[in-house]
PDB file of C-alpha atoms in Angstrom:
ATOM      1  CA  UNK C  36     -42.993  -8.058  50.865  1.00  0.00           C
ATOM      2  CA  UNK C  37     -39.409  -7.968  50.179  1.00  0.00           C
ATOM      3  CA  UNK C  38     -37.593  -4.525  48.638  1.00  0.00           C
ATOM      4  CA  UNK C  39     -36.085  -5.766  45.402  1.00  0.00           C
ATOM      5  CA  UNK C  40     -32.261  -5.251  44.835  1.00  0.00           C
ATOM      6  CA  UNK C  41     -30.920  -1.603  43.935  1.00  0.00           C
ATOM      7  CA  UNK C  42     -29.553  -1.922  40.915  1.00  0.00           C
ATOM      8  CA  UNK C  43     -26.738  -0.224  38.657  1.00  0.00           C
ATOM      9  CA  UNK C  44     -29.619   1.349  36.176  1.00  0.00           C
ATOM     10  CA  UNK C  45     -31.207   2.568  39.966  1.00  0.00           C
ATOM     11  CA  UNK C  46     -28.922   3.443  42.330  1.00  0.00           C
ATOM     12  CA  UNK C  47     -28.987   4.816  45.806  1.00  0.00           C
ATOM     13  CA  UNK C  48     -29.688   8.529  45.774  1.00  0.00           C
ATOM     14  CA  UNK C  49     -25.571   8.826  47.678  1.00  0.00           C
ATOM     15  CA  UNK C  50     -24.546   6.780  44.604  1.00  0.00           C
ATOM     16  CA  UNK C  51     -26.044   8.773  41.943  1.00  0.00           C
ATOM     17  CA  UNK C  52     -24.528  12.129  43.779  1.00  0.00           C
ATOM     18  CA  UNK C  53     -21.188  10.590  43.661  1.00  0.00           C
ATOM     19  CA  UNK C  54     -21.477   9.262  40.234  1.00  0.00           C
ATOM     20  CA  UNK C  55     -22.476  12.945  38.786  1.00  0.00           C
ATOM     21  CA  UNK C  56     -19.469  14.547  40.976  1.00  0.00           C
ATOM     22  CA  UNK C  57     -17.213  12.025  39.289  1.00  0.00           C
ATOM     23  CA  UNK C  58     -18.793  12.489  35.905  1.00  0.00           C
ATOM     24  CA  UNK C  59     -18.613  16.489  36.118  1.00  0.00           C
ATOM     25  CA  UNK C  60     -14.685  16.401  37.552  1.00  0.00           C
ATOM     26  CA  UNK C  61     -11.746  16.874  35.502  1.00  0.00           C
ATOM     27  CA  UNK C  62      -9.942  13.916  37.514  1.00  0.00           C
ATOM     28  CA  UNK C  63     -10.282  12.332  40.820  1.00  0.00           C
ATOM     29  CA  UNK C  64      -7.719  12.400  44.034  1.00  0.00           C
ATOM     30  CA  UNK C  65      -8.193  10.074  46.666  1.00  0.00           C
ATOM     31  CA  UNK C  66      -6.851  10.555  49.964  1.00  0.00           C
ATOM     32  CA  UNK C  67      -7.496   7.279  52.471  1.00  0.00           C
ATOM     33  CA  UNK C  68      -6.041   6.373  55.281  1.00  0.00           C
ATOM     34  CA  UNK C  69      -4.725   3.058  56.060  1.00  0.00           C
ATOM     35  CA  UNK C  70      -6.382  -0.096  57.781  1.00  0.00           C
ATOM     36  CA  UNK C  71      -4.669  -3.205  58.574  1.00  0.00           C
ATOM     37  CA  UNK C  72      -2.737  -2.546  55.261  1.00  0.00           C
ATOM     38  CA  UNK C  73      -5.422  -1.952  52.734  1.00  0.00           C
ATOM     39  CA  UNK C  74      -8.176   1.235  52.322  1.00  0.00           C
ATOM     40  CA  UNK C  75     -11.679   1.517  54.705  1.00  0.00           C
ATOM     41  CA  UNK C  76     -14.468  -0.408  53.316  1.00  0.00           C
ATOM     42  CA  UNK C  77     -16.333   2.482  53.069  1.00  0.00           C
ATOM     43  CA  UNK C  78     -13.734   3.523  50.029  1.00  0.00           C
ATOM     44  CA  UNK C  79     -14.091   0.061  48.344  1.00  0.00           C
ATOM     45  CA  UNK C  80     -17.945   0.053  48.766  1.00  0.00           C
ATOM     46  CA  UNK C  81     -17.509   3.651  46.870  1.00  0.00           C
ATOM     47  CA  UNK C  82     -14.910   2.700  44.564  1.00  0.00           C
ATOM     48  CA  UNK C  83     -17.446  -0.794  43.357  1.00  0.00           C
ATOM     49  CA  UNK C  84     -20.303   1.662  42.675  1.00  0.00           C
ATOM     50  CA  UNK C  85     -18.587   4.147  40.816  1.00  0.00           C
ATOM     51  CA  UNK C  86     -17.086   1.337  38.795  1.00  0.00           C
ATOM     52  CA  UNK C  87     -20.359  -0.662  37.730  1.00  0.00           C
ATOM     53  CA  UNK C  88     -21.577  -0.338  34.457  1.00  0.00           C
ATOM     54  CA  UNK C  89     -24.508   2.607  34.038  1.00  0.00           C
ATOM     55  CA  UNK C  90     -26.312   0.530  32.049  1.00  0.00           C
ATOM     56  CA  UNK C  91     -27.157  -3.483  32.890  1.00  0.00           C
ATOM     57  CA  UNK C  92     -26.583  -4.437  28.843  1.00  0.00           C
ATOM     58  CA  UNK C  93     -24.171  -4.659  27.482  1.00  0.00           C
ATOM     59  CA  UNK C  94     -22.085  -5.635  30.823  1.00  0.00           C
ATOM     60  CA  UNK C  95     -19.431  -4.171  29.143  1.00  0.00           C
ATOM     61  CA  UNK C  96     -20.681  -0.500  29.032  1.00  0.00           C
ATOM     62  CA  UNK C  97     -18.508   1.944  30.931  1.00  0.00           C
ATOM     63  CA  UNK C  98     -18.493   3.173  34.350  1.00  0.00           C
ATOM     64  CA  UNK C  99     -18.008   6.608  35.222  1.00  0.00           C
ATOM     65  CA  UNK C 100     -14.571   5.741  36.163  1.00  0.00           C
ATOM     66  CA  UNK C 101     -13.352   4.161  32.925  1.00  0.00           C
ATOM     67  CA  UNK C 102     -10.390   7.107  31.266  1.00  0.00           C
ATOM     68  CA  UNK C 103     -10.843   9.470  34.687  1.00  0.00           C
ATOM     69  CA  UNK C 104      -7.585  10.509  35.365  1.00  0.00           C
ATOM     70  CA  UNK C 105      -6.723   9.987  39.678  1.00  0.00           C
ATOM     71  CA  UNK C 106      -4.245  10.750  41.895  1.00  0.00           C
ATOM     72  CA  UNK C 107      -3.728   8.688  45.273  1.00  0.00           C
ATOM     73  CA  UNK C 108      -2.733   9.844  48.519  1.00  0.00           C
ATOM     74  CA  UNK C 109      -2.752   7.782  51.775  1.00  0.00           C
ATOM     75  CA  UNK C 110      -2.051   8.341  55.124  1.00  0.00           C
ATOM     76  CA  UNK C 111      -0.613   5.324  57.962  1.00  0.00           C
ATOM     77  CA  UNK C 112       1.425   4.190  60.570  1.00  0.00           C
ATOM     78  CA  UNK C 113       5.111   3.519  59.718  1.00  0.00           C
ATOM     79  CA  UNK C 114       4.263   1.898  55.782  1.00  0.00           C
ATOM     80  CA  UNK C 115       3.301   5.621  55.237  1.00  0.00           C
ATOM     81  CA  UNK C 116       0.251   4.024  53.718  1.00  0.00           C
ATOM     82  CA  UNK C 117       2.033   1.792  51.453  1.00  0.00           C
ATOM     83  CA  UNK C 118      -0.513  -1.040  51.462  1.00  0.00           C
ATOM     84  CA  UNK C 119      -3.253   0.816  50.737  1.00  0.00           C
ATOM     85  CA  UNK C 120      -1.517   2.970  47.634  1.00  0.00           C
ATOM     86  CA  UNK C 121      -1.111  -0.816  46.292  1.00  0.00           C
ATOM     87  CA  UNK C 122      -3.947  -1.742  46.953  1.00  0.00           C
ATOM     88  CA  UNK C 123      -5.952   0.980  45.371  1.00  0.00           C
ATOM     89  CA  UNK C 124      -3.690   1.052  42.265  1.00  0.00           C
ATOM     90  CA  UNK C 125      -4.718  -2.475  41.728  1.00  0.00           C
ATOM     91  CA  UNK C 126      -8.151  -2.099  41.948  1.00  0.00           C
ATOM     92  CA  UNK C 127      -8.586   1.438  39.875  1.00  0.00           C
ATOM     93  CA  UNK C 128      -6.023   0.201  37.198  1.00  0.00           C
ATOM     94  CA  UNK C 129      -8.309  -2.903  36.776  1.00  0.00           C
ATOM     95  CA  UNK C 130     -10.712  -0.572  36.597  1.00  0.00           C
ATOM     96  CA  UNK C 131      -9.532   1.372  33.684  1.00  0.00           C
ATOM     97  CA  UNK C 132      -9.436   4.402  35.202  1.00  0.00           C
ATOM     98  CA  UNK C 133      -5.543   6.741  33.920  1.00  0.00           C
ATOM     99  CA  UNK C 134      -3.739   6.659  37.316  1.00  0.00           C
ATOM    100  CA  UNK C 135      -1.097   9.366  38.362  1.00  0.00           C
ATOM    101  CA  UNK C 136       2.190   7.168  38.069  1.00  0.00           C
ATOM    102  CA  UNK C 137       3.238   5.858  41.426  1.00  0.00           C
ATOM    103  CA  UNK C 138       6.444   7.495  41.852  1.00  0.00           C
ATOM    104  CA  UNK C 139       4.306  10.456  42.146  1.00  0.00           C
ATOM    105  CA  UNK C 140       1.840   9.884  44.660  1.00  0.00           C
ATOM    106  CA  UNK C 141       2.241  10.213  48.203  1.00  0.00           C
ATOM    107  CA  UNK C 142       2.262   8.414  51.096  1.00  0.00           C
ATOM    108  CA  UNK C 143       2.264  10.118  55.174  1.00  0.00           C
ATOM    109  CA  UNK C 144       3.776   8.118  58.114  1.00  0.00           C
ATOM    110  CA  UNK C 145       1.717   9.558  60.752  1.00  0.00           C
ATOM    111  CA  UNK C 146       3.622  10.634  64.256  1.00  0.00           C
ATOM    112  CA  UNK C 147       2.369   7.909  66.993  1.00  0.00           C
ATOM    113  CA  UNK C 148       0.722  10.712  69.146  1.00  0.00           C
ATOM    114  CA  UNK C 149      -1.586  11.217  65.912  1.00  0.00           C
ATOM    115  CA  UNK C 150      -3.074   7.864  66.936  1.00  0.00           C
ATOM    116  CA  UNK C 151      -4.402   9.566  70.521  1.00  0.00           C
ATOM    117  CA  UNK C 152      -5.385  13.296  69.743  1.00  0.00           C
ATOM    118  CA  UNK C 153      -6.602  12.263  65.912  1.00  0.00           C
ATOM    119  CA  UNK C 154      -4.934  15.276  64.326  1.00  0.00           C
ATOM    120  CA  UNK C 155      -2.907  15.231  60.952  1.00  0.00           C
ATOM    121  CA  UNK C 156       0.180  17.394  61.306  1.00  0.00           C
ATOM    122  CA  UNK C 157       2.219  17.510  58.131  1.00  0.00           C
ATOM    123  CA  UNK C 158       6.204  18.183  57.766  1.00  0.00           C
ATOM    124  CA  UNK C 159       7.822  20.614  56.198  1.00  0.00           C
ATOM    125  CA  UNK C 160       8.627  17.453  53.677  1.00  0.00           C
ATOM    126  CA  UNK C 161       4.994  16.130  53.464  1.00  0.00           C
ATOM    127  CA  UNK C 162       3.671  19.537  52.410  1.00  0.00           C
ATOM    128  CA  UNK C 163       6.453  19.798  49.989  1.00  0.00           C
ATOM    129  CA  UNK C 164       5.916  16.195  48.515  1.00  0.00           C
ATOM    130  CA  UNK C 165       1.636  16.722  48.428  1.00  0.00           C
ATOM    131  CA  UNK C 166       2.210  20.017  46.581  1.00  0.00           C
ATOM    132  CA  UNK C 167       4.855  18.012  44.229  1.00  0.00           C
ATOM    133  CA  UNK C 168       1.794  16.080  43.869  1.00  0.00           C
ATOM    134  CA  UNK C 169      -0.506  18.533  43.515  1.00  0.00           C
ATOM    135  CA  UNK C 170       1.170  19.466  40.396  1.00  0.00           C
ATOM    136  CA  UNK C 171       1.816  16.324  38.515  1.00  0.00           C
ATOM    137  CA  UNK C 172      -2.114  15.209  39.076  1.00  0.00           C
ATOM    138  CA  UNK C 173      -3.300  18.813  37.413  1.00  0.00           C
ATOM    139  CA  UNK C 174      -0.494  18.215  34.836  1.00  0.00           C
ATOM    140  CA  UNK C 175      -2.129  15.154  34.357  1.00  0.00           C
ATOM    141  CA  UNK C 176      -5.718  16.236  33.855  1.00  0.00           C
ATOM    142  CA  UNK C 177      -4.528  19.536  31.655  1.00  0.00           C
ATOM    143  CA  UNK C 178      -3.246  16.800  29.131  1.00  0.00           C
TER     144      UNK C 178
END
């Protein structure tokens, strides 16, 4: 016998965790790292739950994501994680969702020997910029 389908109105019990911690939050910051330009599929998988509809009918009933306000953060290579701050402010602007404006979110260009001992180590600068951002995003959410 095949398991039917999980579905939006029943959804996996990592799903409905995430969806209460989203509903429960004041806003939502996102820190992902870059792959080949874009964010992990892990994040999108994430991201397409949170944005389904909680109920089936109407389709157009909202998500738990629909007016949360979110900062983005992102962490690369040499782009500084400038494909996947695009990327992600196309998909959580589609979904409705009041994004910190992108002059004020932040971007890291990791050092190349981050790549072999896996460790973020922040400037002087980054700290300054994440705390900059820090700011604006709790601005954001006391509005």
């Amino acid at each position: 016998m095949r398991a039917l389908p999980t579905t939006n109105a029943n959804p996996p019990a990592a799903v409905a965790a995430a969806r209460k911690a989203v509903v429960e939050a004041d806003g939502v910051w996102i820190f992902s790292p870059e792959y080949n330009y874009s964010y992990p599929g892990v994040l999108k998988n994430l991201l397409d739950w949170l944005a389904r509809p909680l109920e089936p009918f109407p389709a157009e009933s909202a998500s738990v994501m629909v007016g949360k306000k979110v900062a983005l953060s992102a962490a690369a290579g040499q782009s500084a994680g400038a494909g996947t701050l695009a990327k992600l402010n196309e998909v959580l602007g589609f979904g409705k969702t009041e994004l910190l404006p992108t002059d004020k979110q932040v971007g890291v260009a990791l050092a190349p020997e981050a790549w072999g001992h896996g460790k973020l180590t922040l400037s002087d600068e980054d700290e300054a910029r994440l705390a900059a951002e820090a700011d604006a995003f709790l601005a954001l959410v006391a509005e």
